[in-house]
XYZ file of C-alpha atoms in Angstrom:
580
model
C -11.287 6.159 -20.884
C -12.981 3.459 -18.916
C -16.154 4.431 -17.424
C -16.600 5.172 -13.804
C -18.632 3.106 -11.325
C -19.547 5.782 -9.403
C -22.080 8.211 -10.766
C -20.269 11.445 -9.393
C -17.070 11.061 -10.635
C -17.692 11.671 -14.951
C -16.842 9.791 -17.512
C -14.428 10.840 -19.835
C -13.751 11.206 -23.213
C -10.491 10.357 -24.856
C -10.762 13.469 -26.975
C -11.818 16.802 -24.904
C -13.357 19.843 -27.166
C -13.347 23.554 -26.214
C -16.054 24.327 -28.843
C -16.188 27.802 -28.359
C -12.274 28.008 -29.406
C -12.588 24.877 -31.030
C -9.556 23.710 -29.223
C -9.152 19.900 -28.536
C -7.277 18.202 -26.321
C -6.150 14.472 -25.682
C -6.873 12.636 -22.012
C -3.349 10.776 -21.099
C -2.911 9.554 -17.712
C -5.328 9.372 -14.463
C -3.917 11.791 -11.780
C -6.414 10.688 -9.078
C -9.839 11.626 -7.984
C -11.321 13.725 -5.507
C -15.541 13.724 -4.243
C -16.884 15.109 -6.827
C -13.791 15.232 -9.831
C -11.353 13.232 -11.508
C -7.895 14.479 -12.957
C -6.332 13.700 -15.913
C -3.076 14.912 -17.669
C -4.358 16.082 -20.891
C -2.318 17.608 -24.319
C -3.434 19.816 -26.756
C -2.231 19.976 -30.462
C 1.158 21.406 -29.801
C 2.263 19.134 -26.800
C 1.688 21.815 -23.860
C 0.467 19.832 -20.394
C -2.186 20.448 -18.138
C -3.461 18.677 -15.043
C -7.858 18.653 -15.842
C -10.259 18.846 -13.147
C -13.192 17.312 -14.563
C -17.065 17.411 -12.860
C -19.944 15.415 -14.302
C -22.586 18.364 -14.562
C -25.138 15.706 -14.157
C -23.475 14.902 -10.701
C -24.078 19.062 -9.932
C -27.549 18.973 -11.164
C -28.327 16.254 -8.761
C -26.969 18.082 -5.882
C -28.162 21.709 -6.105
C -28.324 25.138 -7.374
C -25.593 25.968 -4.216
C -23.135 23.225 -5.527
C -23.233 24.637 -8.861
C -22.441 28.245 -7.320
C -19.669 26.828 -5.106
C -18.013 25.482 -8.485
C -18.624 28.931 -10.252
C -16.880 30.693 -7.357
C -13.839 28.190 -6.852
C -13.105 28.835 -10.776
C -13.891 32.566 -10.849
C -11.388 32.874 -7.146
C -8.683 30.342 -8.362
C -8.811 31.931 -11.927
C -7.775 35.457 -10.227
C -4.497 34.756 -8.548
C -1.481 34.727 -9.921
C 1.540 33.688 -7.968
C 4.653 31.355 -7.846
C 3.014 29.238 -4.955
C -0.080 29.051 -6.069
C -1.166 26.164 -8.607
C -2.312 28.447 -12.058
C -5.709 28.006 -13.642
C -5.431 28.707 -16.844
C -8.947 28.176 -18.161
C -12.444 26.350 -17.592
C -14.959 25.213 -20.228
C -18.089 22.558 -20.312
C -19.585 20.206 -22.801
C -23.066 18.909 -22.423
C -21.063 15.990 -20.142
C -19.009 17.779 -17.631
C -17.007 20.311 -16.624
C -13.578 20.904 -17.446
C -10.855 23.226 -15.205
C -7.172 23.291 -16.812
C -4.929 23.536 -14.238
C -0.550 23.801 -13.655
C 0.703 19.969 -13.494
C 2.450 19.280 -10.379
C 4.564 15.949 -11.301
C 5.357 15.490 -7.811
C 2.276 14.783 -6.357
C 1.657 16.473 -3.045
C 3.219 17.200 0.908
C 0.439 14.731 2.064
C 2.668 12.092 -0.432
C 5.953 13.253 0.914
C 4.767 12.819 4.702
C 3.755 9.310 4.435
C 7.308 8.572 3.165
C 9.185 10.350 5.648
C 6.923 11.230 8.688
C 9.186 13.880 10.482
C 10.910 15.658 8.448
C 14.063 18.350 9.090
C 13.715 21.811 10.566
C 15.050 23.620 7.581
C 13.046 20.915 5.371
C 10.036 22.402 7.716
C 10.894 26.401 6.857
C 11.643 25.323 3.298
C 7.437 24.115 2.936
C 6.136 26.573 5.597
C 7.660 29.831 3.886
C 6.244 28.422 0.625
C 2.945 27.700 2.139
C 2.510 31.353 4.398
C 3.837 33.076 0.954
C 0.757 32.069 -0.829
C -1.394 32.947 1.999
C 0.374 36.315 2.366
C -1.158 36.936 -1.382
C -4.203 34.699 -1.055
C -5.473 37.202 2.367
C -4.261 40.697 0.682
C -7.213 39.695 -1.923
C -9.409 39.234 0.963
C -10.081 35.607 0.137
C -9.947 32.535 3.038
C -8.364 29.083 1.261
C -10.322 27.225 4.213
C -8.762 23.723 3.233
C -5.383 23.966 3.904
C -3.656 20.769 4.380
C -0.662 18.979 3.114
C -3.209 16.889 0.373
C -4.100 20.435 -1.415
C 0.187 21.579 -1.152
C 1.546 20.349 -4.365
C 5.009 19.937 -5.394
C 6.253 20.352 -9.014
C 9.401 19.039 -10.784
C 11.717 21.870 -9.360
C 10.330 21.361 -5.951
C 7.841 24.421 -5.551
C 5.100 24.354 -3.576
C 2.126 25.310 -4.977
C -1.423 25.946 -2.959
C -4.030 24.506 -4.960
C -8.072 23.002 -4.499
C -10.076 26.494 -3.678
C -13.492 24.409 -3.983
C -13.822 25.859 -0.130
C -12.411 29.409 -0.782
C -14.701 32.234 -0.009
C -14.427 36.031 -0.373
C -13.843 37.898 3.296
C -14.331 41.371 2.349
C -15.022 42.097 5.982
C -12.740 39.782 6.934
C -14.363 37.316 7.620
C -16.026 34.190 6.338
C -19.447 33.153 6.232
C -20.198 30.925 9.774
C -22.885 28.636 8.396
C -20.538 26.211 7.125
C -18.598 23.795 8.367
C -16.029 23.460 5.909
C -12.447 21.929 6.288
C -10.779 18.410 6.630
C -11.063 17.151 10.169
C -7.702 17.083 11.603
C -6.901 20.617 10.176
C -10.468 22.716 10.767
C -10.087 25.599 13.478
C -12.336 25.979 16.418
C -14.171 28.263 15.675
C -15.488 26.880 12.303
C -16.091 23.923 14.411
C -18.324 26.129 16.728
C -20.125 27.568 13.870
C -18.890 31.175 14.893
C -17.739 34.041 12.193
C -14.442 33.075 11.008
C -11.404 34.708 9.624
C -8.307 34.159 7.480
C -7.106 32.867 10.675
C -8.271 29.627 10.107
C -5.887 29.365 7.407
C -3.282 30.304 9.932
C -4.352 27.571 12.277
C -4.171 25.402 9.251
C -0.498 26.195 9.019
C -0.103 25.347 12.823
C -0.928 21.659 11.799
C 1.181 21.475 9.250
C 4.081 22.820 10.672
C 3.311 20.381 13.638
C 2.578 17.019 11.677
C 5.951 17.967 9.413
C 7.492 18.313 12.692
C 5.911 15.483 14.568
C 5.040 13.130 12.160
C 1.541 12.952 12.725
C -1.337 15.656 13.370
C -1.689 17.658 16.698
C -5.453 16.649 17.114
C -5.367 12.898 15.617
C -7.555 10.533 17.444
C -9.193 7.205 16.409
C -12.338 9.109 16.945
C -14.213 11.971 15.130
C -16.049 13.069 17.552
C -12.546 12.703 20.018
C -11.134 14.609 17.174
C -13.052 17.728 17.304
C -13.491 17.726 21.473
C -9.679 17.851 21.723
C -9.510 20.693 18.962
C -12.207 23.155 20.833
C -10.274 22.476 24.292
C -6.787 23.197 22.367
C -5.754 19.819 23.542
C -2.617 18.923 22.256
C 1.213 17.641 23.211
C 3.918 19.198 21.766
C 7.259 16.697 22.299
C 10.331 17.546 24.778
C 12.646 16.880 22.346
C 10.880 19.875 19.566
C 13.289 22.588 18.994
C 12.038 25.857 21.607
C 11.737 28.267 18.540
C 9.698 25.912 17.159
C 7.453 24.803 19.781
C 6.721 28.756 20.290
C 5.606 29.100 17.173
C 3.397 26.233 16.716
C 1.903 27.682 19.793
C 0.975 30.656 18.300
C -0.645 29.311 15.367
C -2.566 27.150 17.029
C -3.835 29.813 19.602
C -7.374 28.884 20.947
C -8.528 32.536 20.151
C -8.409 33.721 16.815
C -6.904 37.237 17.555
C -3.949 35.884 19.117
C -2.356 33.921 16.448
C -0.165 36.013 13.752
C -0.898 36.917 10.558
C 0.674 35.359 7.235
C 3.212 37.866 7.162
C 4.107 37.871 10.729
C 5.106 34.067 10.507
C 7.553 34.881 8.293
C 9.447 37.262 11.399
C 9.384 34.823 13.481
C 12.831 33.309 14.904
C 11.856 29.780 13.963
C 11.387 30.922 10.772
C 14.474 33.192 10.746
C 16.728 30.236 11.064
C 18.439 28.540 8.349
C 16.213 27.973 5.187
C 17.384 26.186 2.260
C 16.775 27.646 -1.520
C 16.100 24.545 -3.324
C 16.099 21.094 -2.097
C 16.709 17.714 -4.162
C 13.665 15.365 -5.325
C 15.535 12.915 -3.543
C 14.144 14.807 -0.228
C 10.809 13.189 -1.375
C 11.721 9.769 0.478
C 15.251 10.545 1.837
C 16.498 13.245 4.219
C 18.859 15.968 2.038
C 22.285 16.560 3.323
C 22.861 20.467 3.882
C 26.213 21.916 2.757
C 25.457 25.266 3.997
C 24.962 26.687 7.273
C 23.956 29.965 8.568
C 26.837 32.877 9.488
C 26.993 33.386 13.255
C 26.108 37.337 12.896
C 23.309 36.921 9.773
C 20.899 33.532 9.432
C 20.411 34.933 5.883
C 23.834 34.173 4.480
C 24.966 31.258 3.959
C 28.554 29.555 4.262
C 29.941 26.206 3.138
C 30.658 23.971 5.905
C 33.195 21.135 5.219
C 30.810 17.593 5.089
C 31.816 15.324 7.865
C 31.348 11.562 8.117
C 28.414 10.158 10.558
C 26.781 6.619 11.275
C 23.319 6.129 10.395
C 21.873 5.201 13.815
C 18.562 4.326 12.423
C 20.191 1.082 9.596
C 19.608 -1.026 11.967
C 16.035 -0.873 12.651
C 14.952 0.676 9.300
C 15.950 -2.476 7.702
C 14.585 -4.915 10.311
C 11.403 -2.896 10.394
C 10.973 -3.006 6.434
C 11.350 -6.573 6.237
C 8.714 -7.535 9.160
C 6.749 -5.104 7.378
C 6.910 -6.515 4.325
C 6.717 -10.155 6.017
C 3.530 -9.282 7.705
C 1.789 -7.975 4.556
C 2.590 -10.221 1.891
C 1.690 -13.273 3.870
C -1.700 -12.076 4.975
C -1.848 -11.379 1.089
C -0.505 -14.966 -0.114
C -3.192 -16.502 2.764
C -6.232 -14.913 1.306
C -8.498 -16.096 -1.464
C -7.496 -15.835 -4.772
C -9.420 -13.443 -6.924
C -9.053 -11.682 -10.016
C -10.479 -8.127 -11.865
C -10.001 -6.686 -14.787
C -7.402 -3.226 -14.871
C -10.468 -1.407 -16.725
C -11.776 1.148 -14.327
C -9.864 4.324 -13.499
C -11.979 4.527 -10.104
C -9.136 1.342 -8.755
C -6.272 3.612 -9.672
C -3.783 5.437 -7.062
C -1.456 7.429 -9.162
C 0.480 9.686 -6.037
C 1.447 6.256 -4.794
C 3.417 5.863 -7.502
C 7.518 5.159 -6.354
C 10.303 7.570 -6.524
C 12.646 5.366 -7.309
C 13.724 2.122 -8.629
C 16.524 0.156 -10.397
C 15.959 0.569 -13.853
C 19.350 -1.156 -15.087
C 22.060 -3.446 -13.484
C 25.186 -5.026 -14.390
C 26.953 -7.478 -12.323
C 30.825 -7.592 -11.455
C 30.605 -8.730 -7.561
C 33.080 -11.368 -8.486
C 35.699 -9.514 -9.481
C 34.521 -5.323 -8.154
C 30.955 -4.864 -7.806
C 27.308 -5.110 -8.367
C 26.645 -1.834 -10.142
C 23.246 -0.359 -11.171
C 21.467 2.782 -12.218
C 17.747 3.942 -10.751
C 15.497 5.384 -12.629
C 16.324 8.980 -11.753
C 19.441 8.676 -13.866
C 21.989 8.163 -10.184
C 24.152 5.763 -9.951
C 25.667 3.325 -7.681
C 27.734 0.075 -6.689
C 27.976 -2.001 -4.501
C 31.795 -3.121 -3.452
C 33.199 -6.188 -2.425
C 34.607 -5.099 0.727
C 30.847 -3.837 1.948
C 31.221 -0.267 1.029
C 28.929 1.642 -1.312
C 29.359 4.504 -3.823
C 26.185 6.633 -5.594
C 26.614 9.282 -7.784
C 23.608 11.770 -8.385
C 22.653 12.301 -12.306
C 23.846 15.278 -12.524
C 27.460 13.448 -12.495
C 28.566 16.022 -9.925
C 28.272 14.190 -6.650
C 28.754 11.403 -5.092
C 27.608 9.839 -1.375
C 29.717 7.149 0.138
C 28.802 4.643 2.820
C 31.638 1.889 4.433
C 30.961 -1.474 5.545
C 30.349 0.504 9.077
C 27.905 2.172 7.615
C 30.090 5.675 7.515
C 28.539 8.168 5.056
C 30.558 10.586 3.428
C 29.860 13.014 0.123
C 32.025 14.985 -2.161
C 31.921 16.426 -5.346
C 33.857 13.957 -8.253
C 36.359 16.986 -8.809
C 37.486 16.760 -5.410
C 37.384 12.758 -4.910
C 39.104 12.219 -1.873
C 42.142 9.928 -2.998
C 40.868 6.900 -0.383
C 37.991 6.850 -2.563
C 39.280 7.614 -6.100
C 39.805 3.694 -7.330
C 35.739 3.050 -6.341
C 34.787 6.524 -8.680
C 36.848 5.419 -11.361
C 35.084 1.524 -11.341
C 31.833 3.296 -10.902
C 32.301 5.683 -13.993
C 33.471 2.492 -15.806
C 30.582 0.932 -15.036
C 28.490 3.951 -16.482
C 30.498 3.844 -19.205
C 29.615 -0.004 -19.888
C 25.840 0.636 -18.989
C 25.236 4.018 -20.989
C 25.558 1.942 -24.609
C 21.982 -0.355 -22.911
C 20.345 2.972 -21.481
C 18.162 5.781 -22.392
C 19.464 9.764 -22.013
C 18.418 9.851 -18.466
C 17.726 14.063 -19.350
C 18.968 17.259 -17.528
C 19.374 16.817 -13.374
C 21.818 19.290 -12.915
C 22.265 20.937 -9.755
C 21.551 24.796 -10.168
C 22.679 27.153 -6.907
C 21.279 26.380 -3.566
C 20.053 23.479 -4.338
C 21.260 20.748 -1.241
C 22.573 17.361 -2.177
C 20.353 14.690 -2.187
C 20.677 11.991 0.325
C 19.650 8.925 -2.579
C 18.339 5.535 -1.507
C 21.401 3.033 -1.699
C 21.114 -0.604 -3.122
C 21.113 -2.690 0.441
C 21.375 -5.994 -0.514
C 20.762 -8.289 -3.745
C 20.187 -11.759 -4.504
C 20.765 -12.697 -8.323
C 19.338 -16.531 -9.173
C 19.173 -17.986 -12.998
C 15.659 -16.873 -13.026
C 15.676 -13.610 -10.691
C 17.496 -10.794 -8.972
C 16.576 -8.992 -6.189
C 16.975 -5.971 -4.264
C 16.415 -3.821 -1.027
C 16.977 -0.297 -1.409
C 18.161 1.780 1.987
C 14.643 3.316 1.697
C 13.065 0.238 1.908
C 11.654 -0.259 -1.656
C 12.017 -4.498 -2.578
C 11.941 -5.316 -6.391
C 12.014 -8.338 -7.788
C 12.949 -8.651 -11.890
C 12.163 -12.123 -13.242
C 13.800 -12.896 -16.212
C 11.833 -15.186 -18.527
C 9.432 -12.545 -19.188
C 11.406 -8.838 -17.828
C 9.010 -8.282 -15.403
C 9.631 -6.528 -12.126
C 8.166 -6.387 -8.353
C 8.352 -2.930 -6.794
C 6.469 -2.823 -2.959
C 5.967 -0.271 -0.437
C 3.699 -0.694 2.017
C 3.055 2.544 3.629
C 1.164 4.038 0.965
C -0.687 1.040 0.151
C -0.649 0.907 -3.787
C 0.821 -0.945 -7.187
C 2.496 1.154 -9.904
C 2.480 0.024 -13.806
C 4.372 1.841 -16.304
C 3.743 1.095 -20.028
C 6.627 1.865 -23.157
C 5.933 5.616 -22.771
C 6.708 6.227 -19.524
C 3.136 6.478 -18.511
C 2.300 5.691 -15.042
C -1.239 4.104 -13.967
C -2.045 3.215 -9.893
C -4.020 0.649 -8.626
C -5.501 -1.233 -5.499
C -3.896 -4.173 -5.428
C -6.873 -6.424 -5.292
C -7.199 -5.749 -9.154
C -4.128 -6.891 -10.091
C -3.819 -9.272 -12.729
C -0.300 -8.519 -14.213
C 2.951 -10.015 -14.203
C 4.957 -7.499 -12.585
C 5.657 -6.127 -9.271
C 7.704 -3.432 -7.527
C 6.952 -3.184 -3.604
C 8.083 -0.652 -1.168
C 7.113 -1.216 2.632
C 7.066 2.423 3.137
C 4.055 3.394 1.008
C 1.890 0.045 1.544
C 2.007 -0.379 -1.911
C 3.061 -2.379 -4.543
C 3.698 -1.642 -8.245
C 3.350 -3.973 -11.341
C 5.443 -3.902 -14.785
C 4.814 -5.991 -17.519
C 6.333 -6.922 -20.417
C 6.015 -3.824 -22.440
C 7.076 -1.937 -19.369
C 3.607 -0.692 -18.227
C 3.642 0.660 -14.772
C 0.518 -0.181 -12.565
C 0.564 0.832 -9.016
C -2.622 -0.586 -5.983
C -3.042 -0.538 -3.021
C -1.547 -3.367 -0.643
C -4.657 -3.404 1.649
C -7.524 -4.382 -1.057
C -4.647 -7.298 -1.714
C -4.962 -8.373 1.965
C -8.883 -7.600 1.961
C -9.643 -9.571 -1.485
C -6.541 -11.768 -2.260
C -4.721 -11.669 -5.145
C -4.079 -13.158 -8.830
C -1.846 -16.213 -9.682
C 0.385 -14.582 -11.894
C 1.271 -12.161 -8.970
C 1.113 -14.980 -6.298
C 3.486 -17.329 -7.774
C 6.374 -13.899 -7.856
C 5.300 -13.217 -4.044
C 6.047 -16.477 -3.172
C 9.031 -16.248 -4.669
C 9.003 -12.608 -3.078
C 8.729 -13.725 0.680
C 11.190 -16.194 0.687
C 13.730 -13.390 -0.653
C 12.485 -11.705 2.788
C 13.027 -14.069 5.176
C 16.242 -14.737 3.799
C 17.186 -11.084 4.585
C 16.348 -10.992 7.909
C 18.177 -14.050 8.870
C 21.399 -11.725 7.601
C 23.189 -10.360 10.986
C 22.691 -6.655 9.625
């Protein structure tokens, strides 16, 4: 591991060792860092997975005695619970060095993740989270314990698309109930008013925590946001907030509730559950694809019982938002990679894990292509296993990895889905090309593993190739999610970019993936996605490397990436002289 520049986050050893069960265990990938820890996958000898929290002790002996006791009584709380929503600890041991918590691996990073992608998300998206979320706390307050940092960063999501509560470095026993009033603990746009007024506090502070979330799912942003800290917190002790026209009227009332100025009149855990909002229409799984991409629901509630569900016959419906999701994508991507291509060139070594931004890493990308537009199509798998094409006539076909469904958009832009058994005949010549071109692609291709669909589980709404350019030296393309790669051929590297989230993704041979700010990159590929502000780099051995866009525009960047973003932006500008 490379050593930190920072002396409280700990350096790491390659090899950990639990002496006392002399157990060892092998550091893989950086998961990200937090003000005090880093994370880091780690194996034991017979290949089972954990997520590490790791402290530098001497980091907690230069603090104090009470930092040391907050540590002892997040492990001895978190180690305690046991329940589907809440991330497990399994065990915690130390070394002369550090520190070390084993915790559940959440692969899919976390809600705050998710957000950035999507901002606003759907209602029964919203209930999906929020039962998940008030679940935990149910169990969390019946052991008289307060979480006290709720917030969509500490919400986790694993590969089946549970979310799990995690981070108790805040909790605190309330066997009273209530929590001790000399600390102001919490995350700014999420703390309570009361904790902000130094008063006794309650497990209602979680609940108010669950008011912003529900809102900022809702919203897109947080009920209290300013530019302003101190703005911030005024606005949270007056109860100053908007809550838009257009918000559904079960919803609105229950945001109000949560986010009642007096601590007595918002609901328990529990009670959020009863409530009508709540009541409504809940899927029981949703797709990973609902990561970056709204799901389609297939179900809908029976008139006389919101519990049961019925299918519903899928209709077609224009995207309204094409047109300006593409435009917007484009600028953005404009904007950034020219104020990156203008600044001074400089270069850093990829050494220190402190540069690294692993939960900006993409969810998806095209991971193999084959070309037919001449004669049928432009066809081409992402790295989720999907596939799709890309017709002559305009239209576009994806089927999920699972092999069971498919999503169809016209040259109108028209969606449509439908399961391949039931292929509607107008689209049964495009299916059979498309399974012909999986057919041709599968002998160049890894197993892409188990996606099935398992009951209750919505279809995913995947990102759809927008438009490619293929040169004797590159091809391009713009995903409907507004991801932009770039592979160059002379040495198989690719450009993956999303600006939103700020952040470059390499992934090496064995499917490890490291994130970085982009201002360290000194590697020769690139995959950029204007939603997450970041951009990710794969080199010739297929190392993934993802940094953040804004050191790029802060520090400059390296010639081997400058020469592909020059290449890059004119790609860009050609798209948005198309009439979309």
């Amino acid at each position: 591991m490379a050593p930190s520049t920072k002396s409280n986050i700990p350096d790491v050893p390659p090899m950990i060792c639990d002496q006392a069960k002399q157990k060892y265990y092998t550091t893989g990938e950086f998961l990200g860092k937090g003000g005090f820890a880093a994370c880091y996958k780690v194996t034991n000898l017979s290949g089972e997975i954990y997520a590490a929290k790791i402290v530098s002790k001497q980091f907690v002996k230069q603090k104090n005695a009470e930092k040391a006791t907050q540590l002892q009584q997040e492990i001895k709380i978190h180690k305690s619970m046991t329940h589907e929503n809440i991330v497990k600890l399994f065990f915690a041991f130390e070394d002369n060095a550090n520190i070390y918590i084993f915790l559940e691996l959440c692969n899919r990073r976390s809600m705050m993740e998710l957000q950035r992608r999507r901002k606003a998300i759907t209602e029964p998206e919203v209930r999906y989270w929020t039962q998940q979320v008030t679940s935990a706390c149910v169990y969390i307050h019946s052991l008289h314990i307060i979480h006290r940092d709720l917030k969509l960063g500490n919400l986790f999501i694993t590969d089946d698309m549970v979310l799990k509560v995690g981070d108790f470095g805040l909790a605190t026993y309330s066997l009273d109930g209530k929590g001790d009033k000399r600390w102001l603990c919490g995350t700014p746009n999420y703390i309570a008013p009361e904790v902000l007024q130094k008063k006794q506090h309650s497990t209602k502070v979680d609940i108010w925590a669950i008011g912003c979330i529900v809102y900022v799912l809702l919203v897109g942003k947080p009920p209290f946001e300013t530019s302003s800290l101190d703005l911030t917190y005024r606005k949270i002790t007056r109860n100053e907030y908007d809550i838009p026209e257009e918000l559904d009227k079960e919803a609105a009332a229950l945001i109000k509730r949560l986010l009642a100025a007096e601590p007595t009149d918002r609901p328990d855990a529990y009670e959020i559950l009863k409530t009508p909002f709540m009541q409504a229409f809940t899927p029981r799984r949703l797709p990973v694809s609902c990561l970056t991409t709204k799901p389609v629901f297939t179900t809908i509630p029976d008139a006389m019982n919101a519990a049961t569900t019925q299918p519903t016959q899928l209709r077609c419906n224009v995207l309204a938002e094409r047109t300006a999701t593409s435009e917007t994508y484009l600028a953005e991507l404009d904007q950034q990679i020219s104020e990156i291509l203008n600044k001074k060139l400089v270069e850093k070594p990829l050494t220190d894990d402190l540069l690294k931004d692993p939960a900006s890493i993409p969810i998806y990308w095209v991971s193999k292509w084959v070309d037919y537009s001449l004669r049928y199509a432009f066809a081409y798998q992402l790295c989720d296993g999907s596939l799709g094409a890309s017709y002559k006539d305009g239209s576009k076909l994806i089927m999920d990895a699972s092999k069971e469904y498919c999503q169809y958009r016209s040259s109108k832009n028209e969606e449509a889905f439908f399961s391949v058994l039931t292929c509607p005949l107008a689209y049964e010549k495009k299916l059979i090309l498309l399974q012909n071109f999986e057919n041709y692609m599968t002998l160049n291709l890894k197993k892409a593993g188990s996606n099935v669909l398992r009951d209750g589980v919505e279809i995913g709404r995947l990102p759809v190739l927008q438009h490619w350019i293929r040169t004797k030296t590159t091809v391009s393309f713009l995903l409907s999610n507004g991801t932009y790669q770039c592979n160059f051929n002379n040495d198989h590297s690719k450009v993956i970019i999303c600006p939103l989230m700020g952040a470059a993704t390499l992934i090496d041979s064995n499917q490890t993936f490291h994130t970085y700010k982009l201002s360290n990159l000194d590697h020769s590929k690139v995959i950029i996605c204007p939603l997450m502000g970041a951009a990710t780099l794969i080199d010739a051995n297929q190392t993934f490397h993802t940094y953040k866009l804004s050191n790029l525009v802060a520090n400059g960047a390296p010639r081997e990436l400058t020469d592909r973003l020059h290449y890059t932006l004119n790609y860009i500008r050609k798209l948005q002289e198309i009439n979309w």
